Coordinates of C-alpha atoms in Angstrom, one line a residue:
Chain O
M21 CA 109.1 95.3 134.7
V22 CA 106.6 96.8 131.4
G23 CA 103.1 97.2 132.1
S24 CA 102.5 94.3 129.3
A25 CA 99.8 95.2 127.0
A26 CA 97.4 92.8 127.9
T27 CA 94.6 93.5 126.6
T28 CA 96.2 95.0 123.0
E29 CA 95.7 92.8 120.3
G30 CA 99.3 92.6 118.9
P31 CA 100.9 94.3 116.3
Y32 CA 98.7 93.3 112.9
G33 CA 95.5 93.4 114.2
S34 CA 92.7 91.1 115.6
P35 CA 94.2 88.2 116.0
Q36 CA 93.0 85.7 113.3
V37 CA 92.4 81.4 113.9
R38 CA 92.1 79.8 111.7
P39 CA 92.5 76.0 110.9
L40 CA 96.2 76.2 109.4
R41 CA 98.0 73.6 107.6
P42 CA 101.1 74.2 108.4
Y43 CA 104.1 71.8 107.8
V44 CA 104.4 68.2 110.4
M45 CA 107.7 66.2 110.6
A46 CA 107.2 63.3 108.3
D47 CA 106.8 61.2 111.3
D48 CA 104.7 63.2 113.4
P49 CA 101.5 61.5 114.6
P50 CA 98.7 62.9 113.9
P51 CA 99.0 66.6 115.8
P52 CA 96.4 67.1 117.9
P53 CA 93.3 70.3 116.8
L54 CA 94.5 73.8 116.8
P55 CA 92.0 75.6 119.6
A56 CA 89.6 77.0 118.5
A57 CA 89.4 80.6 119.9
P58 CA 92.6 82.3 120.9
E59 CA 92.5 82.0 124.9
P60 CA 94.7 83.5 126.8
A61 CA 98.1 83.2 126.3
P62 CA 98.3 79.3 127.4
E63 CA 101.3 79.2 126.4
P64 CA 102.8 75.2 125.7
E65 CA 105.5 75.2 128.4
P66 CA 106.7 77.6 131.1
P67 CA 110.4 79.0 130.9
A68 CA 112.3 76.2 131.3
P69 CA 115.9 76.7 133.3
A70 CA 117.8 76.3 129.8
P71 CA 117.8 79.8 127.7
E72 CA 121.1 79.2 126.0
E73 CA 120.4 76.1 125.0
V74 CA 118.1 77.1 122.2
S75 CA 120.0 76.3 119.4
T76 CA 120.1 72.4 119.8
R77 CA 116.7 72.5 120.6
S78 CA 113.7 71.1 117.6
S79 CA 110.8 73.5 117.8
L80 CA 109.8 71.4 114.8
A81 CA 108.2 68.5 116.3
V82 CA 105.9 70.9 118.2
R83 CA 102.6 72.8 115.5
P84 CA 104.2 75.8 115.0
F85 CA 101.1 78.2 115.1
L86 CA 100.3 76.7 118.1
L87 CA 103.2 78.7 119.8
T88 CA 101.0 81.7 119.2
T89 CA 98.3 80.5 120.0
G90 CA 96.6 80.5 116.0
R91 CA 97.7 83.5 115.1
V92 CA 99.7 84.5 111.8
A93 CA 101.0 87.4 110.9
G94 CA 98.7 90.1 109.3
A95 CA 99.5 91.8 106.0
A96 CA 101.4 94.2 107.5
E97 CA 103.6 92.0 107.1
L98 CA 107.3 92.5 108.7
P99 CA 109.8 92.0 106.3
L100 CA 112.0 89.3 106.3
E101 CA 115.2 91.5 106.5
T102 CA 114.0 93.7 109.4
Q103 CA 116.5 93.8 112.2
V104 CA 115.9 93.2 116.2
V105 CA 117.1 93.5 119.2
A106 CA 117.2 93.1 122.9
T107 CA 116.2 96.4 124.8
S108 CA 117.4 95.9 128.2
D109 CA 113.7 95.6 129.6
G110 CA 113.8 92.9 127.8
L111 CA 117.0 91.4 129.2
A112 CA 115.6 92.3 132.4
A113 CA 112.6 90.3 131.9
L114 CA 114.2 87.0 130.3
P115 CA 113.5 85.3 133.0
A116 CA 109.5 86.2 132.8
L117 CA 109.4 85.2 128.8
T118 CA 107.9 81.6 128.1
F119 CA 110.3 79.3 126.1
E120 CA 109.7 81.5 122.3
Q121 CA 109.7 84.7 123.7
H122 CA 112.9 83.7 125.9
A123 CA 115.0 82.6 122.9
I124 CA 114.0 85.4 120.2
V125 CA 114.8 88.1 123.5
A126 CA 118.3 86.0 124.1
A127 CA 119.2 85.5 120.2
C128 CA 118.9 89.2 120.0
R129 CA 121.3 90.5 122.1
V130 CA 122.9 91.4 118.9
P131 CA 120.9 92.7 115.8
L132 CA 119.7 89.8 114.5
S133 CA 117.1 89.7 111.3
L134 CA 113.6 88.2 111.3
A135 CA 114.7 85.3 108.7
E136 CA 118.1 85.1 111.2
L137 CA 116.3 84.0 114.4
A138 CA 113.8 81.7 112.2
A139 CA 116.5 79.8 110.6
R140 CA 118.8 80.2 114.4
L141 CA 115.6 78.7 116.5
R142 CA 114.2 76.7 114.0
L143 CA 110.5 78.3 113.9
H144 CA 108.4 79.6 111.1
L145 CA 109.3 82.5 109.9
N146 CA 106.2 83.5 110.1
V147 CA 106.0 82.0 113.7
V148 CA 108.9 84.3 114.8
R149 CA 106.9 87.6 113.1
V150 CA 103.9 87.3 115.7
I151 CA 106.1 86.4 118.7
A152 CA 108.3 89.8 117.8
G153 CA 105.6 91.3 116.8
D154 CA 104.5 90.7 121.0
L155 CA 107.2 91.3 121.9
R156 CA 107.4 94.5 120.6
T157 CA 104.3 95.4 121.9
A158 CA 105.3 94.5 125.3
R159 CA 108.7 96.6 124.7
H160 CA 110.9 93.6 125.0
L161 CA 112.1 94.0 121.4
A162 CA 112.8 97.0 119.3
V163 CA 112.2 96.2 115.9
Y164 CA 113.6 98.2 113.1
V165 CA 111.6 98.0 110.3
P166 CA 113.4 98.9 107.1
Q167 CA 111.3 101.2 104.1
A168 CA 110.8 99.9 101.1
S169 CA 111.9 102.9 99.2
T170 CA 115.4 102.6 100.2
A171 CA 115.8 99.5 97.2
Q172 CA 115.4 103.3 94.8
D173 CA 117.5 105.0 97.4
V174 CA 120.8 106.7 94.8
S175 CA 122.8 106.9 97.7
V176 CA 122.1 103.1 99.5
L177 CA 123.0 101.5 96.2
R178 CA 126.5 103.1 95.7
R179 CA 127.2 102.5 98.7
V180 CA 125.5 98.6 98.5
I181 CA 128.0 98.9 95.2
D182 CA 131.8 99.8 96.8
G183 CA 131.4 97.4 99.8
L184 CA 130.5 94.7 97.7
R185 CA 133.7 95.7 94.7
A186 CA 135.5 95.3 98.2
V187 CA 134.6 92.3 98.9
P188 CA 137.3 89.9 97.9
D189 CA 137.2 87.0 94.9
S190 CA 138.7 83.3 96.3
R191 CA 142.0 84.5 95.3
G192 CA 141.9 87.3 97.3
L193 CA 141.4 90.6 95.4
P194 CA 139.2 92.6 95.1
R195 CA 136.9 93.6 92.0
D196 CA 138.8 96.9 90.3
S197 CA 142.5 95.4 90.7
D198 CA 141.7 92.1 89.0
R199 CA 140.7 93.7 85.7
P200 CA 141.9 96.5 83.7
A201 CA 139.6 99.7 84.2
Chain U
M12 CA 120.8 71.1 128.4
V13 CA 122.2 73.0 131.1
S14 CA 121.5 72.0 134.6
A15 CA 121.2 75.2 136.2
P16 CA 119.3 75.3 139.1
S17 CA 116.8 76.8 139.2
P18 CA 118.5 80.3 137.9
T19 CA 117.5 83.7 139.9
P20 CA 116.7 87.0 137.9
E21 CA 120.3 88.3 139.3
D22 CA 121.5 84.8 137.0
F23 CA 120.4 86.8 134.0
H24 CA 121.7 89.8 134.8
V25 CA 125.0 88.5 135.0
T26 CA 125.0 86.8 132.1
A27 CA 123.6 89.7 130.2
T28 CA 126.3 91.9 131.2
A29 CA 129.0 89.9 130.6
L30 CA 129.1 89.2 127.4
P31 CA 132.4 88.9 126.2
E32 CA 132.0 91.8 123.5
P33 CA 134.6 94.6 125.1
E34 CA 131.7 97.9 125.7
H35 CA 132.7 99.7 122.4
L36 CA 131.6 96.8 120.4
T37 CA 128.4 96.4 122.4
A38 CA 127.3 99.5 122.0
V39 CA 128.2 99.3 117.8
A40 CA 126.9 96.1 117.9
N41 CA 123.8 97.0 119.1
R42 CA 122.5 99.7 116.6
P43 CA 121.8 97.7 113.7
P44 CA 122.8 97.9 110.0
L45 CA 121.0 99.2 107.5
P46 CA 119.9 95.8 106.4
V47 CA 119.2 95.7 102.1
K48 CA 118.6 92.3 100.2
M49 CA 118.3 91.0 97.0
V50 CA 116.7 87.8 95.4
I51 CA 118.9 84.8 94.1
A52 CA 116.3 82.7 91.6
G53 CA 115.6 80.0 89.5
G54 CA 115.2 76.7 88.9
F55 CA 115.2 73.8 90.9
G56 CA 119.1 72.1 91.8
V57 CA 120.6 75.6 89.2
G58 CA 122.8 76.7 92.1
K59 CA 120.9 79.2 93.5
T60 CA 122.6 77.9 97.1
T61 CA 125.4 77.6 95.8
T62 CA 125.5 81.0 94.4
V63 CA 124.8 82.2 98.2
A64 CA 127.5 80.1 99.6
A65 CA 130.4 81.4 97.8
I66 CA 129.8 85.2 98.6
S67 CA 128.1 84.2 102.5
E68 CA 129.6 84.9 104.9
I69 CA 127.6 82.8 107.3
E70 CA 126.9 79.3 106.0
P71 CA 123.8 79.4 103.9
L72 CA 120.6 79.2 106.6
T73 CA 117.6 77.8 106.6
T74 CA 113.8 79.0 107.6
E75 CA 110.6 77.6 106.9
A76 CA 108.3 80.4 105.0
S77 CA 105.3 81.0 103.7
I78 CA 104.8 81.2 99.8
T79 CA 101.9 82.0 98.2
E80 CA 100.6 79.5 95.3
V81 CA 98.1 80.5 92.6
A82 CA 96.7 78.2 90.2
A83 CA 99.0 77.3 87.6
G84 CA 96.8 77.2 84.9
V85 CA 96.1 81.4 83.5
D86 CA 92.7 80.2 82.6
D87 CA 92.0 79.4 86.1
L88 CA 93.2 82.8 87.8
T89 CA 89.9 84.1 87.0
H90 CA 88.2 81.1 88.6
T91 CA 90.3 81.0 91.8
P92 CA 90.4 84.0 93.6
H93 CA 91.6 82.6 96.3
K94 CA 95.2 81.8 96.4
T95 CA 96.7 79.5 98.6
T96 CA 99.6 79.3 100.8
T97 CA 102.8 76.7 100.9
T98 CA 105.1 77.3 103.2
V99 CA 109.0 76.3 102.1
A100 CA 112.4 76.2 103.3
M101 CA 113.8 79.4 101.6
D102 CA 118.1 79.6 101.9
F103 CA 119.9 82.7 102.5
G104 CA 122.8 84.4 103.6
C105 CA 124.4 87.7 104.3
I106 CA 127.0 89.7 103.7
T107 CA 128.3 92.5 105.9
L108 CA 129.3 95.7 103.4
D109 CA 130.2 97.9 106.5
P110 CA 129.1 98.4 109.7
T111 CA 126.4 100.2 109.2
L112 CA 125.8 97.9 106.1
K113 CA 124.2 94.7 105.3
L114 CA 123.4 93.1 102.3
Y115 CA 120.7 89.3 102.7
L116 CA 120.8 87.4 99.9
F117 CA 117.2 85.6 99.8
G118 CA 117.1 82.2 97.3
T119 CA 114.1 81.8 95.8
P120 CA 112.6 78.3 96.9
G121 CA 113.1 76.2 94.4
Q122 CA 110.8 74.3 92.6
D123 CA 110.0 73.0 89.0
R124 CA 106.1 74.6 88.6
F125 CA 104.8 77.9 87.2
G126 CA 102.2 79.7 89.7
F127 CA 104.6 81.2 93.0
M128 CA 104.2 84.3 94.3
W129 CA 107.4 85.5 96.7
D130 CA 106.4 89.3 97.1
D131 CA 107.7 89.0 100.7
L132 CA 110.9 88.7 99.2
V133 CA 111.2 90.9 96.3
E134 CA 109.2 94.0 98.6
G135 CA 111.9 96.0 98.9
A136 CA 114.4 93.9 97.3
L137 CA 117.0 95.6 95.4
G138 CA 116.5 93.3 92.5
G139 CA 117.3 90.4 91.2
L140 CA 119.7 87.4 89.2
V141 CA 117.8 84.5 87.6
I142 CA 120.3 81.7 87.7
V143 CA 119.5 79.6 84.3
D144 CA 120.9 76.3 83.3
T145 CA 121.4 76.3 79.7
R146 CA 120.2 72.0 80.0
R147 CA 116.9 73.2 81.3
L148 CA 116.2 76.7 80.3
D149 CA 112.5 77.0 80.9
D150 CA 113.0 76.4 84.4
C151 CA 113.7 79.8 84.9
F152 CA 110.9 81.1 82.8
A153 CA 108.5 81.4 86.7
A154 CA 111.5 84.0 87.8
V155 CA 112.3 86.0 84.7
D156 CA 108.5 86.5 84.2
Y157 CA 108.3 87.6 87.8
F158 CA 110.7 89.6 88.1
E159 CA 109.0 91.4 84.4
N160 CA 105.7 91.9 85.8
K161 CA 107.5 93.3 89.4
G162 CA 109.3 95.3 87.6
L163 CA 112.3 94.3 89.7
P164 CA 115.5 95.1 87.7
F165 CA 117.8 91.5 87.5
A166 CA 119.6 89.8 85.3
V167 CA 120.5 86.9 83.9
G168 CA 123.0 84.0 84.7
V169 CA 124.0 81.2 82.8
N170 CA 125.7 79.2 85.5
V171 CA 128.7 77.9 83.7
F172 CA 129.5 74.6 85.4
D173 CA 132.6 73.0 84.1
G174 CA 133.1 76.1 81.7
S175 CA 131.0 74.7 79.5
L176 CA 127.9 76.3 78.0
G177 CA 125.3 74.7 75.6
H178 CA 124.2 77.3 73.7
D179 CA 125.6 80.3 72.8
L180 CA 124.5 83.9 75.2
D181 CA 122.5 85.1 71.9
E182 CA 120.4 81.9 71.7
V183 CA 120.0 81.9 75.2
R184 CA 118.4 85.6 75.5
W185 CA 116.5 84.4 72.4
A186 CA 114.9 81.5 73.8
L187 CA 114.4 83.8 76.9
D188 CA 112.4 86.1 75.4
I189 CA 114.4 88.6 77.1
G190 CA 114.5 92.5 75.3
E191 CA 118.6 93.5 75.4
N192 CA 117.8 95.8 78.5
V193 CA 118.3 92.8 80.5
P194 CA 121.6 92.1 81.0
L195 CA 122.6 88.0 80.2
V196 CA 125.6 87.6 81.8
L197 CA 128.5 84.0 82.7
F198 CA 128.8 83.4 86.1
D199 CA 130.4 80.1 87.3
A200 CA 127.8 79.5 90.9
R201 CA 131.0 78.3 92.7
E202 CA 133.7 81.5 92.5
R203 CA 133.0 84.4 95.0
G204 CA 134.5 86.7 92.4
S205 CA 132.2 85.5 89.9
V206 CA 129.2 85.6 92.2
R207 CA 129.8 89.4 93.5
D208 CA 130.5 90.4 89.4
A209 CA 127.1 88.8 88.6
L210 CA 125.2 91.0 91.5
L211 CA 127.0 94.1 90.8
V212 CA 125.5 93.6 87.3
V213 CA 122.2 93.8 89.0
L214 CA 122.8 96.7 91.3
E215 CA 124.4 98.6 88.6
L216 CA 120.9 98.6 86.6
A217 CA 119.1 99.2 89.5
L218 CA 121.5 102.4 89.5
A219 CA 120.5 103.2 86.1
R220 CA 117.1 103.0 87.0
A221 CA 116.7 105.0 90.3
E222 CA 118.9 107.8 88.8
R223 CA 116.4 108.2 85.9

C-alpha cells in the first residue's frame, strides 16, 4: 500500500464546503443537508464486495457532492478530456478503496477521459474530478493533464485533419475519394 | 450484483491480471492517447446530439456537468458579479483517429436562453461548430457570440433536414451577422461524411490561424 497523504488537502487547494444545490432526482424526497465541515472522510459506504457491477448502479439517488464531503473542484479544474489510468498501486489497492474510488480505479484499467468516467459511472463530472484528484494524490491513478496550447499546435492540427479525413462516410469512402481534387 | 463471498485481495489480483486483452495490447492501451476536443454548439433541438452520434465511435454519452450562468440582461452584468452555476446534461462522443490521438466532440448543453458560459468546454478546444436551423436562426446567436468573444476558430453549419433550406446562404450569413472569415457550410447532421467534412472546415480554419 502506498502511504496515503492523510494530511494533504487534495490537488485543488483547501477543501471547499459550501451549500451546493446539485440536482436531485425528480421524485426524490427532500435530501438531507450537507455536512457542515469536512469530517475525516466518512464515506457513505464501506467497500462493497461487488466491484464489477458499477455500470448498473445508479448513484443519482445520492446527492453527488456527499461523495466528496462537500468539496467541489476548485479553480484549477482538470479539463474534461483529461486522461486517467489506474496505476498498479491503484489496482493492488482496489479492495481497500471506498465505493466510488473503487469504481473509478476499476474502470481505468484502460485510459479514459474524465467525461467518459463520469458518464459510465453516472457521477457528476465535478465529483469525478474531486475523487480522481484524491486518487491521484494517493498515487492510485495516473492523470495526464492535456496542455491547452495543444489547440494551436500545427502538427497536432495536421494529425487531426489527416485522421479525420480518413474516417469513412456512411458509404465507406474517406474524404478524398468522393470528390475531385 | 455479483454474489462473490468476501473477495480477498488475491481475487482482485486475478481479475486485474486476467484482462481479456493480450499483453502487447494492454501495454499500448495503458499509454493514453493525446486527447483533443471540439465543441458542437447551437440551440435546443437543432441536431447537436445527432451530429455527435453520426461520427462518434461510441453511442453518445451523457454526463452531468456544471456550467456558469451569467445574468441574461446585458445591463445586469455589472450589478451581478456573482455568477451562478447550473448543472446540465451534456452529450459527447469520441473518435480514435489513431492509437495515439483521440478526438472528443462535446455538445454544448441545449438551452434557449442567453447568458451561459461554457468555459469548461471551450478551454483547449481546437474549434467549434455552431449548428443552425434556418427556421430558428436566433437560437444560435449565443453560441456565435460566445465563440467570437473567446477567439475560438468556428464555422457555422446549416443543418439541412430533408434537404430543405429555408433561406439562401447569403441571407443566413447576413442574418447571423458573421463576417466572411467565418465559414458557413451546409451539412446533414445524420450523415457521417457530411459531419466529418463540416468538422474539417473548422479544423482547416484552426490550422490556417495556427500557421499565421
